[in-house]
XYZ file of C-alpha atoms in Angstrom:
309
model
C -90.543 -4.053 159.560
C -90.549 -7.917 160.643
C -89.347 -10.446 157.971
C -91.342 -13.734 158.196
C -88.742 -16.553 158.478
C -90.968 -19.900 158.731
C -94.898 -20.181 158.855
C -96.446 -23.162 160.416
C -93.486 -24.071 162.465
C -91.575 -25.476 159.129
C -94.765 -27.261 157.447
C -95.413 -23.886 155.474
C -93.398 -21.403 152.636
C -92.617 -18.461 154.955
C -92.700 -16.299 151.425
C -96.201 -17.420 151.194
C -98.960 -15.423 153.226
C -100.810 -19.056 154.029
C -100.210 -20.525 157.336
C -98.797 -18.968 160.827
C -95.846 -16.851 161.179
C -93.705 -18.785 163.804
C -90.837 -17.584 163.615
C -89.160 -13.786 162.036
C -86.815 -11.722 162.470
C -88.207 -8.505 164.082
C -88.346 -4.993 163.317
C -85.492 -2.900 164.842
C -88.138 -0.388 166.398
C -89.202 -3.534 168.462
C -86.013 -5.127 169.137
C -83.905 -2.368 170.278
C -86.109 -0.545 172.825
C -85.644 -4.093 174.685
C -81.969 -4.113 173.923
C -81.806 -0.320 175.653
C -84.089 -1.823 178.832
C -81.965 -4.232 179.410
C -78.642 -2.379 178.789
C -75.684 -4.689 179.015
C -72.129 -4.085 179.435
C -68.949 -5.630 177.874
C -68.299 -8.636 180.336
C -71.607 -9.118 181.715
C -72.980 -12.779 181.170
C -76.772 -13.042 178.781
C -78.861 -15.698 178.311
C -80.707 -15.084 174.332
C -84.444 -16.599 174.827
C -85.387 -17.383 170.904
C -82.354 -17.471 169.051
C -84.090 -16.764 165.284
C -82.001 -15.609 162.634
C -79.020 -14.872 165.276
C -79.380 -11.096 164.943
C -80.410 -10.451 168.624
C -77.562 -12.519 169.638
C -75.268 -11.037 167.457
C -75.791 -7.604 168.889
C -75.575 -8.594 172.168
C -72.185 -10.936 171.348
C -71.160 -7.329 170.112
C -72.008 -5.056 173.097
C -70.715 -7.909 176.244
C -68.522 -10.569 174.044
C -69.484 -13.629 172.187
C -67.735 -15.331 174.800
C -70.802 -13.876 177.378
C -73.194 -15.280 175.417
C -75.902 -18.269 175.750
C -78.888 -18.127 172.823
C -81.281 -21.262 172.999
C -83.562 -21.863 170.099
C -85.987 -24.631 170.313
C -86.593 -25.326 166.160
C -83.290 -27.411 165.388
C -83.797 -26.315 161.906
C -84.223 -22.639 162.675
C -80.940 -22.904 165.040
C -78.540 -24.526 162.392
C -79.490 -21.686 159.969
C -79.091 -19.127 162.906
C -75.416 -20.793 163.775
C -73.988 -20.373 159.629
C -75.581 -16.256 159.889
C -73.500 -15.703 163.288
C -70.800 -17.528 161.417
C -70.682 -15.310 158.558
C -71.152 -12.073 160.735
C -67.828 -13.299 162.831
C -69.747 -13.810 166.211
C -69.544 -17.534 168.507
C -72.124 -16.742 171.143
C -73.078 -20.370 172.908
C -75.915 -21.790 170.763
C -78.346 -24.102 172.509
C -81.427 -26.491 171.204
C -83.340 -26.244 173.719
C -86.525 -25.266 175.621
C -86.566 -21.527 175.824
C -88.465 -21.355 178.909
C -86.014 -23.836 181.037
C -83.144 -21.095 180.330
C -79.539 -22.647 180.521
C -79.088 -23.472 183.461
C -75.265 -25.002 182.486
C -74.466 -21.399 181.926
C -76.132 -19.161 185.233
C -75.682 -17.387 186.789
C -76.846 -14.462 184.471
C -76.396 -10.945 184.284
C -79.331 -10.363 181.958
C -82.020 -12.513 180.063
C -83.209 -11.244 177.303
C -86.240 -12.945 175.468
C -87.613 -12.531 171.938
C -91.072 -14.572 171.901
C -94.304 -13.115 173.792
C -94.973 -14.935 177.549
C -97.772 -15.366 179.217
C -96.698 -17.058 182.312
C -92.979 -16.305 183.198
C -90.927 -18.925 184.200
C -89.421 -18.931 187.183
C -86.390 -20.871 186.087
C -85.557 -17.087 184.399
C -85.611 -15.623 188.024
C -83.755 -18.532 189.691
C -80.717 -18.172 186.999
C -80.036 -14.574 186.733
C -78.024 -13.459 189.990
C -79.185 -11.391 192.632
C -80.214 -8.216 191.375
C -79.580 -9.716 187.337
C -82.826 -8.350 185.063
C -84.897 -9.929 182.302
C -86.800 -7.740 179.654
C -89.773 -9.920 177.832
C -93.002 -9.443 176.306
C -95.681 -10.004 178.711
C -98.680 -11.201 176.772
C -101.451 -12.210 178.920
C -103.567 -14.574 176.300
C -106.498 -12.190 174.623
C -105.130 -8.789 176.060
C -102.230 -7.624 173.666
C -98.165 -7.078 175.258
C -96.547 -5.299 177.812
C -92.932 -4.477 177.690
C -91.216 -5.883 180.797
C -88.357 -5.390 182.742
C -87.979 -7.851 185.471
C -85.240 -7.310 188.316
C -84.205 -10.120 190.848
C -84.244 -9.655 194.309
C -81.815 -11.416 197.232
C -84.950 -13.580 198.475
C -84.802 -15.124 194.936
C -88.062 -13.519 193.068
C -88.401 -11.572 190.189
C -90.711 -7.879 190.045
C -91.017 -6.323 186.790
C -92.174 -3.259 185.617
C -94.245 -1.658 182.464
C -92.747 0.169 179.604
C -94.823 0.444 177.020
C -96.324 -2.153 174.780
C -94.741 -4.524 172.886
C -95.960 -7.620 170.872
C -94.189 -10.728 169.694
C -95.145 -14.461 168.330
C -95.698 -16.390 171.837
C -93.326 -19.125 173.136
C -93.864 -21.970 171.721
C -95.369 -23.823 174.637
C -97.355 -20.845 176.044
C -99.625 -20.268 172.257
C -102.848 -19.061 172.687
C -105.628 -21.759 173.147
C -108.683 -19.470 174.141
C -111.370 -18.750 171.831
C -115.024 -17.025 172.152
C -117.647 -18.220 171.081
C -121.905 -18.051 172.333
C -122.890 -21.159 173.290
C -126.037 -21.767 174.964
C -126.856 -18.272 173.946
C -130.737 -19.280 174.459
C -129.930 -19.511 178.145
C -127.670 -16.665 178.415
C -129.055 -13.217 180.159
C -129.418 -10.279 178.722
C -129.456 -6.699 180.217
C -128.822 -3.277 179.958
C -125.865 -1.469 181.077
C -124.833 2.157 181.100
C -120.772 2.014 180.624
C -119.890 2.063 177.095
C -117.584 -0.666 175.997
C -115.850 2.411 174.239
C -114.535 3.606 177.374
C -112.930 0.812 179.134
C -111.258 0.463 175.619
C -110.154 4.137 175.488
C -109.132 3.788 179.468
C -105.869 3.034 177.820
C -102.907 0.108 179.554
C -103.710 1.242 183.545
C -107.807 -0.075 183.045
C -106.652 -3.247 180.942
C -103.870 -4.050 183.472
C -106.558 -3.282 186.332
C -108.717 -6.143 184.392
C -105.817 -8.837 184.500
C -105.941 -8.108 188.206
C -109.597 -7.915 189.132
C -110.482 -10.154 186.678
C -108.811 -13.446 187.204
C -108.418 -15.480 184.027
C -109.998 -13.246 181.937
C -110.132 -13.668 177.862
C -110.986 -10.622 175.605
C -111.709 -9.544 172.024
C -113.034 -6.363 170.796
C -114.276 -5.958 167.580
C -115.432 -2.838 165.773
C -119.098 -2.512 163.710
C -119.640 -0.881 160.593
C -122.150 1.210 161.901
C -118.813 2.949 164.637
C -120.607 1.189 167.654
C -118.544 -1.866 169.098
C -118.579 -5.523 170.705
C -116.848 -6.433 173.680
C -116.120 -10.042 174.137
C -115.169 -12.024 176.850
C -114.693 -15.408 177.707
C -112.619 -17.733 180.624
C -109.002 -18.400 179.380
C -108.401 -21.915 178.654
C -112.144 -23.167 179.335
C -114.104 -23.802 176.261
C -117.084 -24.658 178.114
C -116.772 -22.069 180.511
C -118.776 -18.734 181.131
C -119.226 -15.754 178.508
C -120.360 -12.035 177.997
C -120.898 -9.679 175.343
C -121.409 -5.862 175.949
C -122.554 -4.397 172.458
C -122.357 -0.293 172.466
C -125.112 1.687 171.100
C -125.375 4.980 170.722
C -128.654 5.124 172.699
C -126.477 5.095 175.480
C -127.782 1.753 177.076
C -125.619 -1.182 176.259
C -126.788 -4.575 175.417
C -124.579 -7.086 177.527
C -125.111 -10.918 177.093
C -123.842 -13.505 179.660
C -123.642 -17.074 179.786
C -122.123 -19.288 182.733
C -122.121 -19.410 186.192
C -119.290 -16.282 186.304
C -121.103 -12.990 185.262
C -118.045 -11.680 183.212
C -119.222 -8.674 182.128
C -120.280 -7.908 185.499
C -116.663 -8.732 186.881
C -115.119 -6.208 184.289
C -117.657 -3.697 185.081
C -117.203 -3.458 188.874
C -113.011 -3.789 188.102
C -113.273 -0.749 185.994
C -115.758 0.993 188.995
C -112.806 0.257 191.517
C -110.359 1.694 188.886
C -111.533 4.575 188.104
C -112.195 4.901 192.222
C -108.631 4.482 192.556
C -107.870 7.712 190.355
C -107.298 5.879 187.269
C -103.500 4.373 187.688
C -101.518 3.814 185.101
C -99.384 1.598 184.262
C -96.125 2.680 186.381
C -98.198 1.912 189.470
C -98.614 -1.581 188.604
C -96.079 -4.441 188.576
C -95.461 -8.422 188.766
C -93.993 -9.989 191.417
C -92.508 -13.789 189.872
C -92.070 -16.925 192.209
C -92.228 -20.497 192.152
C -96.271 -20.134 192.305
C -96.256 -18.107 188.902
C -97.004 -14.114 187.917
C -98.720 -12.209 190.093
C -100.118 -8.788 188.982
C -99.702 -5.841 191.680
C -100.828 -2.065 192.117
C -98.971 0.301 193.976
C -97.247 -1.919 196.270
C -95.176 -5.503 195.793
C -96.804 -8.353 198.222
C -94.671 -10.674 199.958
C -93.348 -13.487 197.869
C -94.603 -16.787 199.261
């Protein structure tokens, strides 16, 4: 299990349960599936995104040398605490203050990055300091649609694709937080129909449907939430636009569907015609889609990598 280290970003008792986790240090069932992704060797040079408690970089100061070793932290306090545990333990990995998502780039080129806080949007400072053919493995959080377990490879023309394994979930970067929320305004001008496709089933689709929705879908915000009563609400709303356009598709076991919409997108509509080409498609999953990272952000792809810009 994950040990809560500081709630509310310092301004909280981590023993307490008030306030936000923001920062831990994490379960060894998360952490070392990452650690085996990325797999470095003695020698090889790795940057630590999110140094914590030092325990990620102590493991990988013991697999490649502390002397290979960059970890940046971004909470000074959280960074002198992590510096007297890799002390103790007998590691001297490079510690940083700094900006997680701007890398080191005093210390590239890197072998591997390896990141401990969920990311929505991957920087491309990651791909332009790991050397050709270096990897990153992250948590790929798109905001409202859980985490993906990355594994990003650079390639000679200087981008980044990554591929799924599995899910994962972290607390985000500190700069990349969630800011979406759903909520039914205007609902006396909203429009409401009837639809045949159960929520239920785009949410048993399992990771291929939800990743086909990040692609179809652009900018797309979800919650689901389960009724008493076993039927369930699918919510959806634009990321980042408070004012923007909503839907909710409410299951019933009727068989016809309530969906509400509000805005001049049609979100439910959207999702329902990205799970129609989906499904056309013969259901992928999630080893037929990737990302493909350049200086004009993440870009979600199926079957085949476009051409980076």
């Amino acid at each position: 299990m994950s040990i809560i280290t500081q709630r509310d970003d310092g301004a909280s008792d981590p023993a307490s349960a008030d306030g936000a986790a923001s920062s831990s240090n994490s379960a060894p069932g998360v952490v070392f599936p990452f650690l085996e992704l990325l797999s470095p060797t003695m020698g090889e040079r790795i940057l630590d995104i999110g140094t914590g408690t030092g325990w990620t970089a102590a493991l990988l100061a013991d697999r490649v040398g502390s002397e290979n070793v960059t970890s940046v932290e971004i909470d000074p306090t959280i960074a002198a605490q992590a510096a007297e545990n890799l002390r103790t333990a007998g590691y001297t990995p490079t510690l940083v203050v700094g900006d997680g998502t701007e890398g080191w780039p005093q210390g590239a080129p890197y072998d591997g990055i390896h990141v401990t806080a969920g990311v929505r949007d991957i920087p491309y400072a990651w791909v332009k300091q790991l050397r050709p053919g270096g990897r990153a493995v992250l948590p790929w959080m798109p905001e409202g649609m859980g985490g993906f377990k990355v594994k990003m490879t650079t390639t000679p023309e200087g981008h980044g694709i990554g591929t799924f394994h599995g899910r994962a979930g972290y607390m985000m970067l500190r700069s990349q937080r969630p800011t979406s929320v759903w909520a039914d305004r205007h609902r006396d001008e909203a429009q409401v129909t009837k639809t045949r496709l159960d929520p239920r089933q785009i949410e048993d689709a399992g990771d291929g449907a939800e990743l086909a929705m990040l692609m179809d879908v652009p900018g797309l915000f979800t919650l689901r939430m389960a009724n008493p009563d076993g039927t369930m609400s699918y919510l959806l709303a634009e990321v980042g636009n408070p004012d923007g356009a909503w839907a909710a598709c409410d299951s019933s076991p009727t068989g016809e569907h309530t969906v509400t919409q509000y805005g001049e997108r049609r979100l439910w509509d959207e999702v329902e015609t990205a799970f129609a080409q989906w499904t056309e498609r013969g259901s992928p999953g999630p080893e037929r889609f990737g990302l493909l990272i350049s200086e004009l952000g993440t870009r979600l792809w199926l079957d085949d990598p476009p051409q980076a810009p």
